[in-house]
Coordinates of C-alpha atoms in Angstrom, one line a residue:
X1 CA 190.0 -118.9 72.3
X2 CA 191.7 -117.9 68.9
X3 CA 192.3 -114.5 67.9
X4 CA 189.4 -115.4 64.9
X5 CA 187.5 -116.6 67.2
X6 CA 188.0 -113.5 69.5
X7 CA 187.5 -111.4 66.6
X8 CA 183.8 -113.2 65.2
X9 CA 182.7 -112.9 68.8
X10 CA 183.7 -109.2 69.4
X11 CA 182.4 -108.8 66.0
X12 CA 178.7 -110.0 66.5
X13 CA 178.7 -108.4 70.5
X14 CA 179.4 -104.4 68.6
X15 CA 176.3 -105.6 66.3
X16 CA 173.9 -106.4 69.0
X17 CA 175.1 -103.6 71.0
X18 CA 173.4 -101.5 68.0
X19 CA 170.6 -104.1 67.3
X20 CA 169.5 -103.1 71.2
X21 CA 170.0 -99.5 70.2
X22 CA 167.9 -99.5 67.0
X23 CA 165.2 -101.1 68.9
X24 CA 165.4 -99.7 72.5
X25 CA 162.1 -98.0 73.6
X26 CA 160.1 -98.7 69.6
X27 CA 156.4 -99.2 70.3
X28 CA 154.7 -102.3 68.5
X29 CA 153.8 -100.0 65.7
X30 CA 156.9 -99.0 65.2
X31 CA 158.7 -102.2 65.1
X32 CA 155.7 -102.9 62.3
X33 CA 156.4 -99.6 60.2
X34 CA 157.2 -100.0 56.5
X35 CA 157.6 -96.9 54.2
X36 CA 156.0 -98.6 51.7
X37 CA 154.5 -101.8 50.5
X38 CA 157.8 -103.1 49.1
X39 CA 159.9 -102.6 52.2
X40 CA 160.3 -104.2 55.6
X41 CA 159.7 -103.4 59.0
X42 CA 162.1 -103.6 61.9
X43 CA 160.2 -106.4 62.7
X44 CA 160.7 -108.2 59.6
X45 CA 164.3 -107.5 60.2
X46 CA 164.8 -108.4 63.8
X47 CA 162.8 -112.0 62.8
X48 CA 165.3 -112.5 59.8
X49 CA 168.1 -111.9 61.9
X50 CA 167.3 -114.8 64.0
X51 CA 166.3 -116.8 61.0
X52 CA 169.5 -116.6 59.3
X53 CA 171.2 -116.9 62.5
X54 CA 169.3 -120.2 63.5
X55 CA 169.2 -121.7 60.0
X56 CA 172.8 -121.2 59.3
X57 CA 174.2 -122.5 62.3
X58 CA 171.7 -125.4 63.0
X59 CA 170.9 -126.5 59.5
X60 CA 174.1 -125.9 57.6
X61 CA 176.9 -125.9 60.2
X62 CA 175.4 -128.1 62.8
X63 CA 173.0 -130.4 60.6
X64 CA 170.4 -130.3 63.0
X65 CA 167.0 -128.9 64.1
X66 CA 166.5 -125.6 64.3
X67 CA 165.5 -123.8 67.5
X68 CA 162.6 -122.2 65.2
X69 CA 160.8 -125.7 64.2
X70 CA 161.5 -126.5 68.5
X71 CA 159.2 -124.3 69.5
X72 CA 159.8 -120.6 68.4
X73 CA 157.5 -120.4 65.8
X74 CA 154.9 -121.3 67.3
X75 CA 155.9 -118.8 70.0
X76 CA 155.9 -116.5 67.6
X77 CA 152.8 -117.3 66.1
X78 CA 154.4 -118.0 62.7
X79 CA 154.1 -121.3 60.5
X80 CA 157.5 -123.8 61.5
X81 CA 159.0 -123.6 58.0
X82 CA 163.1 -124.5 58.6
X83 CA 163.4 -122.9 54.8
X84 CA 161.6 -119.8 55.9
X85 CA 164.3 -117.1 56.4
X86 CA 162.6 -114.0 54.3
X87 CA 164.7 -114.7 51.8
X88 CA 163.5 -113.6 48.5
X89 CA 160.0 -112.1 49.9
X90 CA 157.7 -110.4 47.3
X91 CA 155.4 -107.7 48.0
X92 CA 152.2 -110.1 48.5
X93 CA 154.8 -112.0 51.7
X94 CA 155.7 -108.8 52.9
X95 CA 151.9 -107.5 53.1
X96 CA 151.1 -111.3 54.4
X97 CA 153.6 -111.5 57.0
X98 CA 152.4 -110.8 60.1
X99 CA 154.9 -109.2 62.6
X100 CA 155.1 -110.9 66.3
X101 CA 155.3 -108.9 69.6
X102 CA 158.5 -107.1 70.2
X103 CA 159.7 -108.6 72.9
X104 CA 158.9 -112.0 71.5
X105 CA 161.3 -111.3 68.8
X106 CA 164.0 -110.1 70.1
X107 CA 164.1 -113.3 72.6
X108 CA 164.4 -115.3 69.5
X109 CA 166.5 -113.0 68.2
X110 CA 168.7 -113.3 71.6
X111 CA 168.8 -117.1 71.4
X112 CA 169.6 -117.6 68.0
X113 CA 172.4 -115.2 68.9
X114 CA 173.3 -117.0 71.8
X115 CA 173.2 -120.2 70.4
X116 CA 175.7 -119.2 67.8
X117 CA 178.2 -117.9 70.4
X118 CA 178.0 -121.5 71.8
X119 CA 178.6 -123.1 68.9
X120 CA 181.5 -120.7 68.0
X121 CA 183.1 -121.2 71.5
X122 CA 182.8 -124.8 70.8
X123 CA 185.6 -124.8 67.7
X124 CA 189.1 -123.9 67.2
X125 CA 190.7 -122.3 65.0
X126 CA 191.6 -125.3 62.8
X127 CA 188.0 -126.6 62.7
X128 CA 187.0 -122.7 61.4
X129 CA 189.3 -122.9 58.5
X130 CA 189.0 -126.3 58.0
X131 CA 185.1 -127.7 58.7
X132 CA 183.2 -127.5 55.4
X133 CA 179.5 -126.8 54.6
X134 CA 177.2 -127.0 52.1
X135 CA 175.3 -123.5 51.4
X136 CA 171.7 -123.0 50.0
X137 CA 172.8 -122.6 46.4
X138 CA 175.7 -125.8 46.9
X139 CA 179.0 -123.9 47.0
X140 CA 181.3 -125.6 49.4
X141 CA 182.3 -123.2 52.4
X142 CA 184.3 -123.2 55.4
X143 CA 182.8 -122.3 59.0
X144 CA 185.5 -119.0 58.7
X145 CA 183.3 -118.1 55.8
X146 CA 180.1 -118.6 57.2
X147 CA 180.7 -116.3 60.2
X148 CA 181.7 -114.0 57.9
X149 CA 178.6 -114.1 55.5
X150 CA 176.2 -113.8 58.6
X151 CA 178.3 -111.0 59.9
X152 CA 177.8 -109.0 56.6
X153 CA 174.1 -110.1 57.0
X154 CA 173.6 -108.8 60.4
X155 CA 175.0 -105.6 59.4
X156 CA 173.5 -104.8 56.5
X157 CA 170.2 -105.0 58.3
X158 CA 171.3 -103.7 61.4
X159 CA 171.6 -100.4 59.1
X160 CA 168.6 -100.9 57.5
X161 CA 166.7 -100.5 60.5
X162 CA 168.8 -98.1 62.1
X163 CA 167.5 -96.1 58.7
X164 CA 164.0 -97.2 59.4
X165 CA 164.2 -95.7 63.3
X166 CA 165.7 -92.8 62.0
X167 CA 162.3 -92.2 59.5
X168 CA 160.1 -92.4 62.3
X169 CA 162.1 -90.9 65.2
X170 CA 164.7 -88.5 63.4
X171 CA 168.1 -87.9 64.9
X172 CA 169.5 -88.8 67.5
X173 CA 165.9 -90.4 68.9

């Protein structure tokens, strides 16, 4: 393994170390708790986290089907749409979106993870810095890049709901 390969790994392990921290021991109604009408739950976030996780690697990186339209969204209960990520949500999605069990979502959550660890242990270095993709809006990127957009992604909203915990349970809880 590469020492940027070593590094994306380590990278997305310390983030799920605190995605299982925001979310250890949150009842159903807190993983569904928004502050207000504009704003999403843990919930919301733990589901886009696999979403972007799935979508980037199997769509964009690995051109193929995601694990969300293979099964997972019916599991979750939610409609199969590969272009469905939360992206760009208004208040009337938000208030329609209706949050999945816990534990159901942070198994997706845990496979889209895991299937991006495979994929990542699959390259080298050279195929990082040199394998291009297309992204939503059509700028050309390589697969370095990519890891490190969905690291900023993960988080971002790994401190968003560490704030949301934090309005429910205060600190420390």
């Amino acid at each position: 393994m590469s020492a940027l390969q070593d590094f994306i790994r380590q990278a997305f392990a310390t983030n799920w170390e605190w995605t299982e921290r925001y979310i250890d021991g949150l009842s159903q109604a807190e993983i569904e708790y928004r502050p207000t009408d504009q704003s999403h739950s843990i919930g919301f976030i733990l589901w886009h986290y696999g979403r972007a996780l799935d979508m980037w690697v199997q769509t964009r990186a690995k051109r193929g089907t995601q694990l969300y339209e293979d099964g997972w969204a019916e599991r979750l209960g939610l409609p199969a749409d590969p272009a469905d990520v939360g992206f760009g949500y208004g208040v009337a999605d938000l208030n329609a979106w209706p949050c999945p069990d816990k534990d159901l979502l942070v198994e997706y959550a845990t496979a889209a993870r895991n299937n991006l660890l495979e994929y990542l242990a699959s390259l080298d270095e050279e195929a990082l810095l040199t394998t291009e993709m297309t992204t939503r809006t059509g700028d050309i990127i390589n697969l370095a890049r990519m890891f490190s957009i969905l690291l900023w992604e993960v988080n971002q909203h790994g401190g968003q709901a560490s704030y949301l915990r934090g309005m429910q349970r205060g600190l420390g809880q």
